[in-house]
XYZ file of C-alpha atoms in Angstrom:
624
model
C 50.142 -3.177 -14.892
C 45.999 -2.311 -14.307
C 45.267 -6.216 -14.219
C 47.915 -6.588 -11.650
C 46.534 -3.273 -9.540
C 43.500 -5.446 -9.710
C 44.652 -8.058 -8.460
C 46.865 -6.289 -5.289
C 43.716 -4.295 -4.294
C 41.713 -7.768 -3.937
C 42.655 -9.867 -1.450
C 42.621 -7.151 1.704
C 38.398 -8.427 1.065
C 37.947 -10.560 -1.247
C 34.162 -10.536 -1.025
C 33.938 -6.474 -0.859
C 35.997 -5.954 -3.763
C 34.802 -8.361 -5.427
C 34.441 -7.589 -9.190
C 31.035 -9.413 -9.447
C 29.733 -8.145 -6.477
C 27.417 -4.211 -5.172
C 31.079 -2.795 -4.357
C 32.670 -2.512 -8.041
C 33.183 1.301 -7.577
C 35.079 0.829 -4.418
C 37.121 -1.727 -6.130
C 38.449 0.975 -8.519
C 38.805 3.815 -6.323
C 41.180 1.009 -3.998
C 43.009 0.231 -7.554
C 44.222 3.775 -8.044
C 44.984 4.369 -5.050
C 47.198 0.908 -6.163
C 48.867 3.011 -8.714
C 49.277 6.351 -7.048
C 51.200 4.301 -4.269
C 53.259 3.308 -6.932
C 53.635 6.258 -8.851
C 54.914 8.515 -5.469
C 57.015 5.142 -4.865
C 58.374 5.984 -7.856
C 57.595 2.218 -9.816
C 55.798 3.857 -12.981
C 55.765 7.371 -14.220
C 52.528 9.820 -14.434
C 52.124 9.217 -18.476
C 52.115 5.040 -16.565
C 50.167 6.214 -13.870
C 47.659 8.466 -16.413
C 47.540 5.638 -18.616
C 46.647 2.822 -16.550
C 43.938 4.545 -14.294
C 42.248 4.872 -16.960
C 42.356 1.378 -18.803
C 39.312 -0.494 -19.140
C 39.612 -3.853 -17.883
C 37.251 -7.161 -18.560
C 36.617 -9.571 -16.191
C 35.725 -12.679 -17.163
C 33.070 -13.881 -15.190
C 32.539 -17.635 -14.025
C 30.722 -20.337 -16.509
C 27.128 -19.640 -17.269
C 25.191 -20.905 -14.513
C 27.628 -21.749 -12.197
C 26.505 -20.198 -9.630
C 23.012 -20.870 -8.241
C 21.154 -17.533 -6.632
C 24.149 -15.668 -7.439
C 23.380 -11.924 -6.356
C 21.286 -13.641 -2.964
C 25.129 -15.672 -2.603
C 27.115 -12.136 -2.555
C 24.527 -10.318 -0.456
C 24.828 -13.277 2.009
C 28.605 -13.309 1.825
C 28.802 -9.374 1.833
C 27.020 -9.397 5.145
C 28.912 -12.521 6.494
C 32.454 -10.434 5.333
C 30.707 -7.364 7.360
C 30.036 -9.403 9.783
C 32.268 -12.084 10.985
C 36.074 -10.668 8.937
C 37.730 -11.828 6.209
C 40.049 -14.270 8.273
C 36.570 -16.214 9.385
C 35.242 -16.226 5.358
C 38.602 -17.240 4.425
C 39.445 -19.442 6.876
C 36.701 -20.527 9.474
C 35.014 -23.151 7.461
C 31.502 -22.494 8.492
C 28.673 -23.718 7.455
C 25.605 -21.545 6.163
C 21.858 -21.838 5.639
C 19.728 -19.762 4.234
C 16.252 -18.596 3.787
C 16.350 -19.121 0.328
C 13.405 -20.652 -1.381
C 15.533 -22.145 -4.426
C 12.092 -23.523 -6.404
C 10.345 -20.724 -6.194
C 13.982 -18.382 -6.802
C 14.376 -20.643 -10.565
C 10.537 -19.477 -10.860
C 11.292 -16.154 -10.760
C 15.022 -15.897 -12.501
C 13.183 -17.331 -15.356
C 9.983 -14.663 -15.127
C 12.427 -11.656 -14.889
C 14.414 -12.702 -17.975
C 11.704 -13.789 -19.730
C 9.964 -10.548 -18.959
C 13.117 -8.242 -19.019
C 14.146 -9.497 -22.659
C 10.496 -8.433 -23.520
C 10.423 -4.848 -22.044
C 14.056 -3.601 -23.242
C 13.069 -4.734 -26.853
C 9.085 -2.893 -26.684
C 10.353 0.169 -23.891
C 13.981 0.402 -23.818
C 14.133 -0.784 -20.446
C 17.414 -3.615 -19.914
C 16.875 -4.513 -16.945
C 14.586 -5.678 -13.907
C 15.283 -7.355 -10.316
C 12.933 -8.711 -7.931
C 12.356 -9.647 -4.180
C 10.116 -11.790 -2.525
C 10.483 -11.525 1.678
C 7.744 -13.214 4.306
C 6.523 -10.340 5.979
C 5.696 -12.507 9.100
C 9.414 -13.311 9.707
C 11.367 -11.202 7.605
C 13.047 -14.072 5.651
C 14.144 -14.001 2.145
C 12.823 -16.154 -0.223
C 13.861 -15.085 -3.854
C 16.366 -12.932 -4.722
C 16.973 -11.601 -8.523
C 19.448 -8.687 -8.855
C 19.439 -8.358 -12.545
C 17.900 -10.252 -15.476
C 21.135 -12.333 -15.933
C 24.355 -12.562 -13.425
C 26.664 -13.365 -16.395
C 25.068 -10.714 -18.755
C 27.835 -7.975 -18.968
C 26.267 -6.176 -21.818
C 24.169 -5.075 -18.412
C 26.012 -4.962 -15.936
C 24.329 -7.425 -14.629
C 26.193 -8.986 -11.368
C 25.414 -5.579 -10.010
C 22.264 -6.334 -7.395
C 19.439 -3.922 -8.154
C 17.882 -5.036 -4.802
C 20.333 -3.368 -3.166
C 20.642 -0.370 -4.845
C 19.621 3.602 -4.319
C 16.823 4.185 -7.251
C 14.029 6.613 -7.143
C 10.806 4.936 -5.887
C 8.219 7.253 -8.000
C 4.649 7.130 -6.740
C 5.495 3.682 -4.520
C 6.577 6.003 -2.029
C 2.951 7.712 -1.221
C 1.330 4.950 1.249
C 4.008 5.995 3.909
C 3.165 9.840 3.450
C -1.058 9.006 3.498
C -0.176 6.366 6.293
C 1.618 9.321 8.406
C -1.570 10.925 7.150
C -4.288 8.913 8.813
C -1.920 8.554 12.053
C -2.197 12.209 12.291
C -6.154 12.010 11.849
C -6.702 12.122 8.102
C -9.068 9.520 6.771
C -9.022 7.370 3.667
C -12.631 9.484 3.227
C -10.926 12.734 3.528
C -11.560 15.287 0.864
C -8.664 16.034 -1.221
C -8.773 18.428 -4.451
C -6.917 17.294 -7.618
C -7.100 20.955 -8.890
C -4.038 22.712 -10.541
C -2.371 24.087 -7.777
C 0.803 25.825 -7.433
C 2.632 24.871 -4.347
C 5.037 27.574 -4.117
C 4.772 30.734 -2.172
C 7.602 32.748 -3.822
C 6.727 31.300 -7.721
C 5.870 35.155 -8.712
C 8.691 36.389 -7.719
C 11.182 33.279 -8.409
C 10.310 31.712 -11.194
C 12.646 28.993 -10.743
C 10.822 27.963 -7.402
C 7.514 26.935 -9.194
C 6.325 23.763 -8.205
C 3.195 22.964 -9.677
C 3.049 18.991 -10.525
C -0.033 17.358 -13.484
C -0.060 13.942 -13.990
C 0.559 11.122 -16.250
C -2.790 11.653 -17.861
C -2.399 15.538 -17.888
C -5.952 15.536 -16.223
C -7.524 16.691 -13.166
C -10.000 15.003 -11.347
C -11.755 17.753 -8.771
C -12.821 16.329 -5.369
C -11.317 12.900 -4.397
C -11.598 11.312 -1.645
C -7.894 9.187 -0.262
C -8.990 5.966 -1.004
C -9.342 7.509 -5.129
C -6.263 9.558 -4.845
C -4.169 7.122 -3.798
C -5.505 4.267 -5.575
C -5.493 6.296 -8.366
C -1.720 7.842 -7.404
C -2.677 10.934 -8.280
C -0.255 13.587 -7.700
C -1.640 17.135 -6.547
C -4.082 14.911 -3.650
C -0.172 13.403 -2.836
C 1.343 16.340 -2.655
C -1.005 18.127 0.222
C -1.171 15.247 2.160
C 2.484 15.332 2.149
C 2.191 19.343 3.528
C -0.549 18.060 5.829
C 1.374 15.342 7.073
C 4.590 17.362 7.225
C 8.184 16.915 5.877
C 9.745 15.345 9.175
C 6.564 13.267 9.923
C 6.673 11.543 6.493
C 10.471 10.672 6.703
C 10.318 9.277 10.669
C 7.009 7.283 8.693
C 9.778 6.109 6.096
C 12.132 4.781 8.481
C 10.210 3.705 11.500
C 8.657 0.989 8.010
C 12.161 0.181 6.999
C 13.134 2.980 4.378
C 17.560 3.540 5.738
C 19.241 6.339 4.580
C 16.795 9.122 3.224
C 19.559 11.285 5.659
C 18.986 15.103 6.303
C 15.208 16.675 5.461
C 17.097 19.857 3.918
C 17.426 17.031 0.648
C 13.538 17.193 0.184
C 10.712 19.378 -1.004
C 6.941 18.248 -1.123
C 8.201 16.565 -4.114
C 9.481 13.664 -1.669
C 5.891 11.893 -2.079
C 6.416 11.440 -5.762
C 9.502 9.384 -4.805
C 11.948 12.395 -4.924
C 14.487 10.338 -2.454
C 16.390 6.989 -3.393
C 15.310 3.868 -2.052
C 16.263 0.615 -2.022
C 14.442 -2.623 -3.581
C 15.187 -4.556 -0.157
C 13.990 -1.766 1.922
C 10.788 -0.840 0.196
C 9.799 -4.546 0.558
C 10.731 -4.168 4.236
C 8.806 -1.376 4.363
C 5.627 -2.839 2.948
C 5.508 -5.647 4.654
C 4.668 -3.297 7.456
C 1.456 -2.924 5.530
C 1.066 -6.659 5.277
C 1.360 -7.780 8.724
C -0.823 -5.134 10.120
C 1.893 -2.759 11.344
C 4.704 -5.290 12.571
C 8.171 -5.224 11.033
C 10.513 -8.044 11.152
C 13.949 -7.509 10.188
C 14.603 -8.814 6.529
C 17.235 -11.419 6.745
C 18.747 -14.256 4.350
C 20.250 -16.459 7.340
C 18.946 -19.216 9.520
C 21.804 -20.939 10.319
C 25.476 -20.045 11.032
C 27.687 -23.081 11.852
C 31.951 -23.218 12.904
C 33.849 -26.299 11.675
C 32.725 -27.933 15.365
C 29.313 -27.632 14.192
C 28.577 -24.910 17.052
C 26.120 -22.679 15.811
C 27.798 -19.225 16.092
C 24.878 -17.047 14.589
C 20.701 -18.604 14.595
C 17.415 -16.765 13.553
C 15.618 -15.380 15.809
C 12.198 -13.571 14.684
C 11.879 -10.123 16.201
C 8.676 -8.904 15.643
C 7.997 -4.797 16.503
C 4.815 -2.937 16.467
C 6.059 -0.118 14.029
C 2.871 1.323 13.225
C -0.544 1.298 14.766
C -2.552 -1.823 13.798
C -5.621 0.083 11.767
C -3.864 2.814 9.700
C -1.413 -0.682 8.557
C -5.227 -2.199 7.645
C -6.450 0.789 6.289
C -3.400 1.490 3.818
C -4.000 -2.570 2.821
C -7.308 -1.816 2.442
C -7.378 0.455 -0.205
C -3.999 -1.096 -2.118
C -6.447 -3.940 -2.266
C -9.139 -2.434 -4.048
C -8.971 -2.707 -7.369
C -12.114 -1.014 -8.202
C -11.183 1.768 -6.633
C -7.759 1.437 -8.644
C -10.073 1.164 -11.827
C -9.668 4.480 -13.335
C -6.076 4.667 -13.282
C -5.375 1.050 -14.061
C -8.187 -0.915 -15.150
C -7.966 -4.843 -13.661
C -4.051 -4.077 -14.507
C -3.248 -4.748 -10.970
C -5.617 -7.235 -10.183
C -4.190 -10.546 -8.779
C -7.037 -12.389 -6.014
C -5.866 -11.618 -2.322
C -2.952 -9.368 -2.685
C -2.511 -5.325 -2.091
C -0.462 -3.463 -4.908
C 1.082 -0.315 -5.936
C 3.003 1.041 -8.891
C 5.544 3.803 -8.934
C 7.823 5.310 -12.079
C 9.943 8.467 -12.056
C 8.942 11.615 -13.602
C 11.451 10.948 -16.673
C 11.095 7.007 -16.824
C 14.028 5.658 -14.955
C 12.403 3.618 -12.542
C 9.263 1.537 -12.392
C 8.161 -0.440 -9.800
C 5.976 -2.506 -8.352
C 4.945 -3.274 -4.934
C 2.715 -6.397 -3.986
C 2.078 -8.265 -1.201
C -0.491 -11.144 0.623
C -0.394 -11.498 4.663
C 2.196 -13.705 4.113
C 4.551 -12.476 1.098
C 5.928 -9.470 -0.332
C 6.890 -9.174 -3.653
C 8.877 -5.877 -4.998
C 9.814 -5.836 -8.734
C 11.776 -2.730 -10.451
C 12.671 -2.438 -14.520
C 15.288 0.317 -15.991
C 18.670 0.152 -17.038
C 21.258 0.483 -14.817
C 23.048 3.480 -16.446
C 19.816 5.494 -16.006
C 18.769 6.103 -19.019
C 15.051 6.648 -19.380
C 12.711 4.121 -20.676
C 10.316 4.709 -23.320
C 7.189 3.954 -20.731
C 6.505 3.987 -16.297
C 5.125 1.515 -13.962
C 3.424 -0.847 -15.547
C 6.677 -2.324 -17.536
C 6.763 -4.132 -14.048
C 3.581 -5.636 -13.843
C 3.920 -8.522 -16.297
C 6.817 -9.754 -14.254
C 4.985 -9.166 -11.040
C 1.736 -10.521 -11.836
C 3.331 -13.830 -12.977
C 5.760 -14.116 -10.190
C 3.046 -13.665 -7.468
C 1.060 -16.404 -9.248
C 3.497 -18.827 -8.473
C 3.894 -17.474 -4.957
C -0.119 -18.029 -4.304
C 0.233 -21.953 -5.271
C 3.520 -22.445 -3.101
C 2.469 -19.651 -0.794
C -1.775 -19.762 -0.040
C -3.351 -16.378 1.299
C -6.069 -15.784 3.414
C -8.339 -12.642 3.408
C -6.794 -9.137 4.608
C -8.214 -8.084 7.670
C -10.815 -5.722 7.470
C -10.031 -2.014 8.797
C -12.140 -1.146 12.297
C -14.688 1.840 11.794
C -13.762 4.968 13.545
C -14.903 5.706 16.769
C -15.532 9.653 15.941
C -16.656 9.089 12.858
C -20.029 10.962 12.997
C -18.291 13.660 14.965
C -15.972 14.523 12.461
C -15.822 17.590 10.109
C -17.784 16.966 6.767
C -15.033 17.396 4.875
C -12.996 14.208 6.485
C -15.835 12.376 5.763
C -15.489 12.985 2.311
C -18.294 15.920 1.879
C -16.390 18.841 0.598
C -19.158 21.285 -0.509
C -19.600 22.665 2.661
C -19.177 22.498 6.373
C -22.530 23.225 8.595
C -25.144 20.613 8.035
C -27.829 19.094 9.808
C -29.655 15.392 9.336
C -32.622 15.185 7.453
C -34.989 12.730 7.541
C -35.670 10.907 3.695
C -39.018 9.677 4.328
C -40.797 13.301 5.710
C -37.776 16.108 4.270
C -37.893 17.162 7.882
C -35.120 17.247 10.666
C -34.001 14.217 11.788
C -34.086 13.267 15.438
C -32.521 10.529 17.994
C -35.681 8.501 16.682
C -35.097 8.657 13.427
C -33.511 5.332 11.987
C -29.654 5.588 10.119
C -31.272 4.231 7.135
C -33.547 7.650 6.902
C -30.923 9.707 7.915
C -29.270 12.076 4.986
C -27.336 14.970 5.557
C -27.749 18.545 3.946
C -24.717 20.369 3.609
C -24.945 23.941 3.335
C -22.960 25.084 0.284
C -18.984 26.790 0.932
C -16.859 25.266 -1.022
C -13.900 25.602 0.054
C -9.929 23.696 0.244
C -9.531 21.340 3.260
C -7.577 24.341 4.882
C -10.098 26.664 5.407
C -11.519 23.671 7.622
C -8.835 22.053 9.280
C -5.640 22.938 11.136
C -2.917 20.649 9.731
C -1.126 19.804 12.459
C -4.645 18.753 14.280
C -7.032 18.165 11.220
C -9.923 16.892 14.237
C -9.392 19.920 16.319
C -11.198 23.780 16.556
C -11.841 25.295 12.768
C -9.080 27.618 11.584
C -9.420 31.252 13.006
C -7.816 32.819 10.197
C -6.964 29.672 7.149
C -4.999 32.449 5.104
C -2.295 32.302 8.054
C -1.360 29.526 6.527
C 1.195 30.110 3.764
C -0.229 27.216 1.309
C -3.908 28.326 1.280
C -4.340 30.745 -0.507
C -2.775 28.671 -3.298
C -4.495 26.061 -2.669
C -8.186 27.824 -2.463
C -7.596 29.387 -5.638
C -7.087 26.294 -7.904
C -10.628 24.689 -5.730
C -12.444 28.194 -6.510
C -11.193 28.260 -10.105
C -12.613 24.617 -10.374
C -15.692 25.806 -8.762
C -16.610 28.309 -11.114
C -16.192 26.277 -13.562
C -18.583 22.993 -12.764
C -20.930 24.367 -9.601
C -23.457 24.041 -12.450
C -23.176 19.850 -12.029
C -23.863 20.356 -8.467
C -27.055 21.088 -6.070
C -26.516 23.899 -4.167
C -28.287 24.021 -0.758
C -28.919 27.545 1.065
C -29.640 28.053 4.906
C -33.270 28.976 3.332
C -33.618 24.957 1.609
C -33.037 23.517 4.721
C -36.321 22.362 6.688
C -37.063 24.260 10.395
C -39.514 21.350 11.923
C -38.685 17.822 13.380
C -40.142 14.201 11.490
C -42.090 12.967 13.984
C -43.043 9.600 11.868
C -40.268 7.176 14.150
C -42.728 6.461 16.799
C -42.605 2.631 18.082
C -45.961 2.374 16.930
C -44.921 2.977 13.331
C -42.466 -0.083 13.910
C -43.715 -3.316 12.818
C -45.630 -5.567 14.294
C -45.446 -9.505 13.207
C -46.945 -12.471 13.367
C -45.358 -15.756 12.772
C -47.731 -18.663 11.259
C -47.162 -22.105 9.838
C -44.383 -22.626 12.568
C -45.401 -25.446 14.951
C -44.189 -25.909 18.355
C -42.761 -29.284 17.391
C -41.951 -31.349 14.403
C -39.751 -34.452 13.107
C -36.757 -33.038 11.220
C -38.219 -35.029 7.937
C -40.802 -33.275 8.280
C -41.406 -29.903 5.844
C -43.421 -26.604 6.411
C -44.265 -23.035 5.293
C -43.636 -20.653 7.224
C -45.690 -17.080 6.653
C -44.817 -13.757 8.152
C -47.510 -10.874 8.368
C -47.684 -7.271 9.529
C -50.138 -5.852 10.875
C -49.002 -2.126 10.908
C -50.053 0.966 8.380
C -46.075 0.769 6.660
C -45.876 -1.845 4.468
C -42.600 -4.464 4.899
C -39.312 -4.026 2.603
C -37.830 -7.472 3.403
C -37.305 -9.820 6.447
C -33.802 -11.808 7.806
C -35.202 -14.828 8.595
C -32.394 -16.481 11.377
C -32.286 -19.755 13.657
C -30.358 -19.868 16.850
C -29.212 -16.362 15.435
C -27.486 -17.965 12.580
C -28.654 -15.828 9.577
C -30.941 -18.598 6.911
C -32.449 -16.716 4.057
C -33.541 -13.108 3.656
C -37.411 -12.808 2.523
C -39.262 -10.662 0.027
C -43.377 -10.446 -0.378
C -45.187 -12.550 0.349
C -42.301 -12.978 2.986
C -42.976 -17.214 3.054
C -40.509 -19.720 2.797
C -40.852 -23.907 3.217
C -38.654 -25.054 5.989
C -37.817 -28.560 6.462
C -34.749 -29.590 9.521
C -33.098 -31.854 8.033
C -32.509 -29.785 4.544
C -30.813 -27.245 7.172
C -28.978 -29.961 8.947
C -30.782 -29.442 12.034
C -31.056 -32.630 14.307
C -33.235 -32.770 17.445
C -33.314 -30.100 19.999
C -34.720 -26.842 20.811
C -34.517 -23.655 18.576
C -35.562 -20.399 17.917
C -36.509 -18.654 14.806
C -36.425 -14.701 14.948
C -37.768 -12.773 11.954
C -36.438 -8.964 11.557
C -38.757 -6.979 9.570
C -37.941 -3.533 7.717
C -40.698 -1.433 6.669
C -41.147 1.292 4.461
C -40.149 4.006 6.616
C -36.811 2.150 7.615
C -38.387 1.518 11.475
C -37.302 -2.489 11.846
C -38.692 -5.351 14.309
C -38.477 -8.650 15.198
C -40.793 -11.814 16.510
C -39.133 -14.784 17.723
C -40.498 -18.146 17.949
C -39.729 -20.994 19.862
C -39.716 -24.816 18.444
C -38.919 -28.216 18.828
C -37.222 -30.978 16.364
C -37.977 -34.332 17.880
C -36.855 -38.022 15.869
């Protein structure tokens, strides 16, 4: 009877209600509706109804490997049914061309199965999923919804790519992106110290919230770059507060995260992955970082043609700028900085030319790696379909991600990520936004003389001296306007006392490790050494006005100024050639450097011991 009820339920929408698709729960509901109708109409009694409703029915899947890319196939069928309806699905005779790269798909399936079986044995993680998308157009290249579609022991037909799971720390880049957009910088200092975030913890212990990290350590003052690259939790929670829940949720939605819903469901733990998202949405969102802020709708369809061959749907790229380009480049610059992530991950995420972020839920139920190049985004999830915890976190997804990404790079060679532009207001930012956390009042001092710097002091000779006044960032910035005036009353912010308490305890324990600077330690006079008279005074010898391309000549550069030269950069027609050290000469052969007959200009740019620079040019002609 239960089997008959399932069979009666399926014809209304065979793809949607397929026991092998993602809506098995909806099929169960419809089967129970059929049974209830039979009971109401008197065809079965109450005992039959109750017993049949709870009966477990086994669905025999198609033969092993009888469907190519099965999760992707049912994903496409589900999309087509929703758009064109069941009648068209059954009788339309449509021809569908998809975006799938089947060679890459086979490699993805093999890698996921191999690594997932290893994870099950070692870490009690029975399943994994993978999605690869071309972020420049949103086309799906590979989709593996489980380690084996035909494996009943893990409900392998279930497509984890479209399922909602908690993303852990892989959500953090969205919050930091919102922070950069608001005016914070990658150099902004956030204190990684023990912090109680609940303002009602004293009166309501259940409300207490004091997150820690996987290693149980706190690292003190950290730049945002280090905090994100090392995936530290306390700075991330602080950034979410500085950004605000509304702006963080809006950022995630703009990038492609759907279904987070009402903000009342979340608190500061959102940044640590407190919401539920799909691997499909996460891959779309990380694609925005890969493309410099441009979002493309993720799709698996290239074309749909009816039985007459008429195109009824055709892929069209729909790029939309949803994030400031430089913000996207800043996030990528951090996620591709393996040196910054090394204190936590070592070289674990190091695949040349890629950026990557891991994510783990607190109870080790979900393990993520999201990574990308400018042309491919790859997301991998590992865990158990029934939400049983694993014995290890996000790093168990890394081997599959790395192995697949290396295959991707063979077929889709990448280019270097574009570097973010420098902040035009950087020099005038508050010290804490520039990574200077020991105070806010500062002066610039000349390194050569120890006196106050002037407008003539070269940038290389300037060093900032800050009067020591260690406070939390909320002492120096209004969270809604970080580049605006300093708060007149930081205690008006309900989080300031909580944050600053942790900072002051840290400073009491660690102040002896730092040099304390008072007003009395600062110079009062200005330096006078940096003048035009003290710039290098250069002469070039050994370069004739004419020479043949086969000639060799030794060129020497000398300095008549009292301050010795430390280095000289040589340029020919403004193209860098070499850097000279004492004795500042080099052998020049035009042919060896690839120069053909013509008129050229050699320029020597010298720097001396007081950081002053000057240059000297000399024109010469190369003959046949």
